PDB file of C-alpha atoms in Angstrom:
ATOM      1  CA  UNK T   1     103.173  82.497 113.943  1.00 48.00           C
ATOM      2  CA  UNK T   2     103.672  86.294 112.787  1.00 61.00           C
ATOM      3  CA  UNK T   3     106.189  86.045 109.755  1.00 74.00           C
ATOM      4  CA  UNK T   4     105.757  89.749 109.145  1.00 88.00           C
ATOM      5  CA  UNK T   5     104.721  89.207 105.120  1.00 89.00           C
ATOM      6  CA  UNK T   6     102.927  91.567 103.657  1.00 92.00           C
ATOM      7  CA  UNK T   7     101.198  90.707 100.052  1.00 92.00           C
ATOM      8  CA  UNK T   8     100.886  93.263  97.670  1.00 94.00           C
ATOM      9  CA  UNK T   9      99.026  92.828  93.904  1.00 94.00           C
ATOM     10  CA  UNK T  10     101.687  92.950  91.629  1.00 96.00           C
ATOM     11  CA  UNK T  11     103.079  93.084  88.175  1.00 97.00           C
ATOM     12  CA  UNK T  12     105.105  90.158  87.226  1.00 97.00           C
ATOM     13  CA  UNK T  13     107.561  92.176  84.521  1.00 97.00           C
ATOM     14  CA  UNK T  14     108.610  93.268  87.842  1.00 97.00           C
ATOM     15  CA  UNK T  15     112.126  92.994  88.409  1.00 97.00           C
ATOM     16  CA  UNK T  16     111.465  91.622  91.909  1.00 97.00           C
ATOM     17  CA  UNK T  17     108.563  88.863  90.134  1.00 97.00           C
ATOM     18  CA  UNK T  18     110.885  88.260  87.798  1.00 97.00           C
ATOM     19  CA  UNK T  19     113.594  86.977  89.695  1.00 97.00           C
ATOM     20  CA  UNK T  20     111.361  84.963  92.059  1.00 98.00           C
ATOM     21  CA  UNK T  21     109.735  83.405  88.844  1.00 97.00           C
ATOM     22  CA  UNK T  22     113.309  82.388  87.339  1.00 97.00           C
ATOM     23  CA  UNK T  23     113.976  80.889  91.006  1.00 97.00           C
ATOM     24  CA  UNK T  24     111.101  78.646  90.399  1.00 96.00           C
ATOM     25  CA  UNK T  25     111.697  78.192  86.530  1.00 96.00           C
ATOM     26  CA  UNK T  26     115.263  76.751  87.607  1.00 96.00           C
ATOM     27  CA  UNK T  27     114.213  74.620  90.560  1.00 95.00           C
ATOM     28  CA  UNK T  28     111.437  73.083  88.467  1.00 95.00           C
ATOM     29  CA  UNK T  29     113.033  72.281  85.369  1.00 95.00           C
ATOM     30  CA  UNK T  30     115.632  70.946  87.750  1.00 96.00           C
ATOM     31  CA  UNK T  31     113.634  68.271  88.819  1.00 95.00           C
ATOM     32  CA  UNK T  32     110.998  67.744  86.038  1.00 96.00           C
ATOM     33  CA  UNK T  33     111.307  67.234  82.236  1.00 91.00           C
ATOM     34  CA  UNK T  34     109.751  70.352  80.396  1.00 88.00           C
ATOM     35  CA  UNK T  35     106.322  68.430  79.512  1.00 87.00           C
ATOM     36  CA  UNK T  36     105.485  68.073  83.560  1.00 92.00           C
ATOM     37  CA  UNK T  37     105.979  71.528  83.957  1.00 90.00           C
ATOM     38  CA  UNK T  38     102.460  73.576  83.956  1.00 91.00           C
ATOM     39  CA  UNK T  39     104.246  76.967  84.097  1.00 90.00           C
ATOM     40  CA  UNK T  40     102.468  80.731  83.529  1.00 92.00           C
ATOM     41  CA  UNK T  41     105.278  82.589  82.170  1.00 93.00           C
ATOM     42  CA  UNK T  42     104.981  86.343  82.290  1.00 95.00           C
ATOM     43  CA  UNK T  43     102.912  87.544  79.591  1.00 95.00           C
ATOM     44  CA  UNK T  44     100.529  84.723  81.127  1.00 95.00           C
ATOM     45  CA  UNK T  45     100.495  86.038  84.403  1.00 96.00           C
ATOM     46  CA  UNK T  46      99.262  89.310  82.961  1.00 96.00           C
ATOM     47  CA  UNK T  47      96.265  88.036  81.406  1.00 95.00           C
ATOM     48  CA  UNK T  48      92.624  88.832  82.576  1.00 95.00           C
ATOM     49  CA  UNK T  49      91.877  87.142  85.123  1.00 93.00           C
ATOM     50  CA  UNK T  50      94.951  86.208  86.573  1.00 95.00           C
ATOM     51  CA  UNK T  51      96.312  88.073  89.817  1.00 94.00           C
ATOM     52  CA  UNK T  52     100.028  88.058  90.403  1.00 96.00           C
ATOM     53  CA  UNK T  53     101.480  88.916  94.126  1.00 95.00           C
ATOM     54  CA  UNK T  54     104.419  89.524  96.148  1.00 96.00           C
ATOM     55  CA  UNK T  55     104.779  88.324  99.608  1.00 95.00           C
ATOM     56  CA  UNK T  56     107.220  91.368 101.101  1.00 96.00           C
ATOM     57  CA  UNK T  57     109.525  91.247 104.510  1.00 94.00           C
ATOM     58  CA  UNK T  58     110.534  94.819 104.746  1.00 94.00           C
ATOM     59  CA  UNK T  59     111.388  96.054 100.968  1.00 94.00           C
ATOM     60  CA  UNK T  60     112.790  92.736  99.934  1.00 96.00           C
ATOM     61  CA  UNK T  61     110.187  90.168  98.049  1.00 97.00           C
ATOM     62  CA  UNK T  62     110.893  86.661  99.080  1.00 97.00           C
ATOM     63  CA  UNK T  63     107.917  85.052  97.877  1.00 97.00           C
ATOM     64  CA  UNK T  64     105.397  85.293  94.970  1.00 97.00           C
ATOM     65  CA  UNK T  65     102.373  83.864  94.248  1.00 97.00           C
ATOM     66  CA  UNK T  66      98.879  83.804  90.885  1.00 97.00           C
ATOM     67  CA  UNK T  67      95.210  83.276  91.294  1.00 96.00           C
ATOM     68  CA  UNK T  68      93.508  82.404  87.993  1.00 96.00           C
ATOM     69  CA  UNK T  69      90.016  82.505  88.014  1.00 94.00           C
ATOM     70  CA  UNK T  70      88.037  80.015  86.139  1.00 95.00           C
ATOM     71  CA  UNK T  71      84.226  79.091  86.302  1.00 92.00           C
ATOM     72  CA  UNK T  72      83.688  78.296  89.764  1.00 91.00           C
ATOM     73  CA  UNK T  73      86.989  78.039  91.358  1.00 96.00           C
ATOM     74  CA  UNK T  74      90.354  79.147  91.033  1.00 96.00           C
ATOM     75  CA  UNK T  75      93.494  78.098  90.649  1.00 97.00           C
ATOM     76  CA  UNK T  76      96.822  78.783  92.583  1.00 97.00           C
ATOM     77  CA  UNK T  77      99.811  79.338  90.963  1.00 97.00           C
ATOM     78  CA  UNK T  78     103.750  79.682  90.790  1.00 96.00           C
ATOM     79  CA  UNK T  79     103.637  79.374  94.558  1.00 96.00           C
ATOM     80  CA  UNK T  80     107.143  79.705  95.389  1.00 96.00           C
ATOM     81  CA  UNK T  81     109.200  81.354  98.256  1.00 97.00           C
ATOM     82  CA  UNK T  82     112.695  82.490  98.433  1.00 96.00           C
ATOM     83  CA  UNK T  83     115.247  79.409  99.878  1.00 95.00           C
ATOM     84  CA  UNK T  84     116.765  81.711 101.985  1.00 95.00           C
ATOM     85  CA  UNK T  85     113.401  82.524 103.598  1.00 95.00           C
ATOM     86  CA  UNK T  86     112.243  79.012 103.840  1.00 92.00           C
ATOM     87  CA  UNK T  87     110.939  77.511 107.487  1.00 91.00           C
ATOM     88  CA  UNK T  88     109.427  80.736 108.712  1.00 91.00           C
ATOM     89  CA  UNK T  89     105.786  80.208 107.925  1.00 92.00           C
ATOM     90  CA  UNK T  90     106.164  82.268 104.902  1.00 94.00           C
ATOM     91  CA  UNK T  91     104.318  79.878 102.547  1.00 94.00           C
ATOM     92  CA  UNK T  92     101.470  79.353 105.102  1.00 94.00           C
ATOM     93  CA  UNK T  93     101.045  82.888 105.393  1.00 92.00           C
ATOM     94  CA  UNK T  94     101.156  83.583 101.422  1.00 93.00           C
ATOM     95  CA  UNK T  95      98.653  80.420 101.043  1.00 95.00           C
ATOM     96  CA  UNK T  96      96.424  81.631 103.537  1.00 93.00           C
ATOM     97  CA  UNK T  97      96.237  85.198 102.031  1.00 91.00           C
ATOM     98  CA  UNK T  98      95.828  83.989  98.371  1.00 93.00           C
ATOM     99  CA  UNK T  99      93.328  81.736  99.603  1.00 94.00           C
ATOM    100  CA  UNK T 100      91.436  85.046 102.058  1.00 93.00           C
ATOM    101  CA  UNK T 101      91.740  86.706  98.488  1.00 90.00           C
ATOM    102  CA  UNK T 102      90.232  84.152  96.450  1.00 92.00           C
ATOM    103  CA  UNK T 103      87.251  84.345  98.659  1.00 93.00           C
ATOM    104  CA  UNK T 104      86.945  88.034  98.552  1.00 91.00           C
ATOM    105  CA  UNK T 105      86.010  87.476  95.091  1.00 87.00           C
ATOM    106  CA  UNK T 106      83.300  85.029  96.058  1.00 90.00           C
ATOM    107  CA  UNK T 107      85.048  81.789  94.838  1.00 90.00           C
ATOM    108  CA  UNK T 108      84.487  78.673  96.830  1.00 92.00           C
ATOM    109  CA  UNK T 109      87.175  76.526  95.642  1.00 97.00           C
ATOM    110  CA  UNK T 110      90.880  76.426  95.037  1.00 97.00           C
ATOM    111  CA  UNK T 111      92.585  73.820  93.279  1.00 98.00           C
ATOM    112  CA  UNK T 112      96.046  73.366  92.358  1.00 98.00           C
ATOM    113  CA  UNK T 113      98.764  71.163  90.623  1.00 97.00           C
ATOM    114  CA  UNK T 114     102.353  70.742  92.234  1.00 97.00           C
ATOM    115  CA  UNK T 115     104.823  68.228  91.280  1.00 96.00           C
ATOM    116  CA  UNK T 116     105.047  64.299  93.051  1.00 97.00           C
ATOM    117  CA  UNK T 117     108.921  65.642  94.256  1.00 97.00           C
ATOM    118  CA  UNK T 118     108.166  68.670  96.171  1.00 96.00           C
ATOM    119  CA  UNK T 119     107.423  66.788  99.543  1.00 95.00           C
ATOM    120  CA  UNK T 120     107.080  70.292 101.716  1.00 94.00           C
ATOM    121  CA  UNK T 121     104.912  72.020  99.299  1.00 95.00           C
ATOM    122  CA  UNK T 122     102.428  68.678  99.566  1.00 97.00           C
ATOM    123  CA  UNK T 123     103.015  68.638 103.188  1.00 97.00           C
ATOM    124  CA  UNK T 124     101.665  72.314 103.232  1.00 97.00           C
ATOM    125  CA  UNK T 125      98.773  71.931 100.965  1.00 98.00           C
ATOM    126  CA  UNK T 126      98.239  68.834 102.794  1.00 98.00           C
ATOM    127  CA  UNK T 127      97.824  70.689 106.274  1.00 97.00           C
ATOM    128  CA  UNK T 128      96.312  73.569 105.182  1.00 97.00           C
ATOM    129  CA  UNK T 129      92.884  71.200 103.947  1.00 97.00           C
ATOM    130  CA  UNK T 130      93.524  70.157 100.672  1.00 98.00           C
ATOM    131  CA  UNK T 131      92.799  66.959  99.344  1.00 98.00           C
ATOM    132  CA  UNK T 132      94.435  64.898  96.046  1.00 98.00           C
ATOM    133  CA  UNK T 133      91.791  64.788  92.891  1.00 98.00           C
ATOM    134  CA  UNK T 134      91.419  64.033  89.505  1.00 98.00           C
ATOM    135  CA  UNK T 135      93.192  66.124  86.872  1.00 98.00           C
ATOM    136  CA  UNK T 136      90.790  69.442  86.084  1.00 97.00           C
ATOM    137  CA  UNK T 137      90.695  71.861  83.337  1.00 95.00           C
ATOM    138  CA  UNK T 138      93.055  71.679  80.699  1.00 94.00           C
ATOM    139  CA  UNK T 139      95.629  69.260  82.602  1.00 96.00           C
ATOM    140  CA  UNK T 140      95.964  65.447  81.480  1.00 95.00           C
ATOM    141  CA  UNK T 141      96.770  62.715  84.206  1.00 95.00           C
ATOM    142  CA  UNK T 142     100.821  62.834  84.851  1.00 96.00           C
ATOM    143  CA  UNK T 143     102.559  60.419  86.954  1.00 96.00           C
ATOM    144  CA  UNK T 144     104.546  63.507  87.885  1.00 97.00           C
ATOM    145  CA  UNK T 145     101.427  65.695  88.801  1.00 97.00           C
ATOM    146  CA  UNK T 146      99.531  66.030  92.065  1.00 97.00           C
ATOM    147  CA  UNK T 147      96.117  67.653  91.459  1.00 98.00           C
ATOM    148  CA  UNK T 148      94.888  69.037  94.858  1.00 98.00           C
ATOM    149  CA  UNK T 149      91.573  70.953  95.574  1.00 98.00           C
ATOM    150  CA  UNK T 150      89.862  72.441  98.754  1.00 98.00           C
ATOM    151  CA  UNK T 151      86.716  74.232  99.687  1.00 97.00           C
ATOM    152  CA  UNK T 152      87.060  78.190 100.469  1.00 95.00           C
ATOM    153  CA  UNK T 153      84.049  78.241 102.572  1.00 79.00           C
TER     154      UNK T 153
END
């Protein structure tokens, strides 16, 4: 399916990354308490390292998404798209392009964390190859966490 996203490198001060990001802050504090929430807030996001993007449909951004490299793999990050925008494909297509991007740099290996009540964003990951793990880098087991990984190749 052709959702017509284009995903640009961006910075998240923003205005357009920093509304998406508040759209996530609120959903996620709505349905975790603030010590299961493993959020990059801004100043974060524009660390080395870390690559911050905007998934576009014409001039509006509707989605938004952060690749942090580490040693040997990377990690995705505030994955989120608009509501309004939701059941288009737009998340496959931003997941698929962070992923294409992630390889560009010549890492192998994504792995993520999402939370146990955000049933379509495991259903995504799920589809799209990856596979539940143990916690990795600086995360401790959570019965609210899901820790996720799959190979780039």
């Amino acid at each position: 399916m052709s959702t017509g996203l284009r995903l640009t490198a961006a910075s998240p001060s923003l205005p357009e990354a920093r509304r998406l990001i508040r759209a996530l802050d609120d959903y996620l504090a709505s349905l975790y308490p603030g010590p299961s929430n493993h959020l990059l807030d801004v100043a974060a996001l524009e660390q080395p390292g870390v690559s911050f993007y905007l998934g576009w449909l014409g001039d509006k951004a509707v989605a938004c998404g952060a690749i942090v490299a580490h040693a040997g793999y990377v990690e995705l990050k505030r994955m989120y798209v608009d509501p309004q925008h939701r059941g288009q494909g737009i998340a496959r297509a931003l997941l698929a392009a962070l992923e294409a991007t992630a390889r560009e740099t010549g890492k192998v290996l994504a792995r993520l964390e999402t939370g146990i009540h955000q049933a379509e964003a495991i259903a995504l990951y799920r589809a799209c190859g990856f596979a539940e793990r143990t916690p990795f880098g600086s995360y401790a087991a959570d019965p609210l966490s899901l820790f996720m990984e799959k190979p780039l190749e």
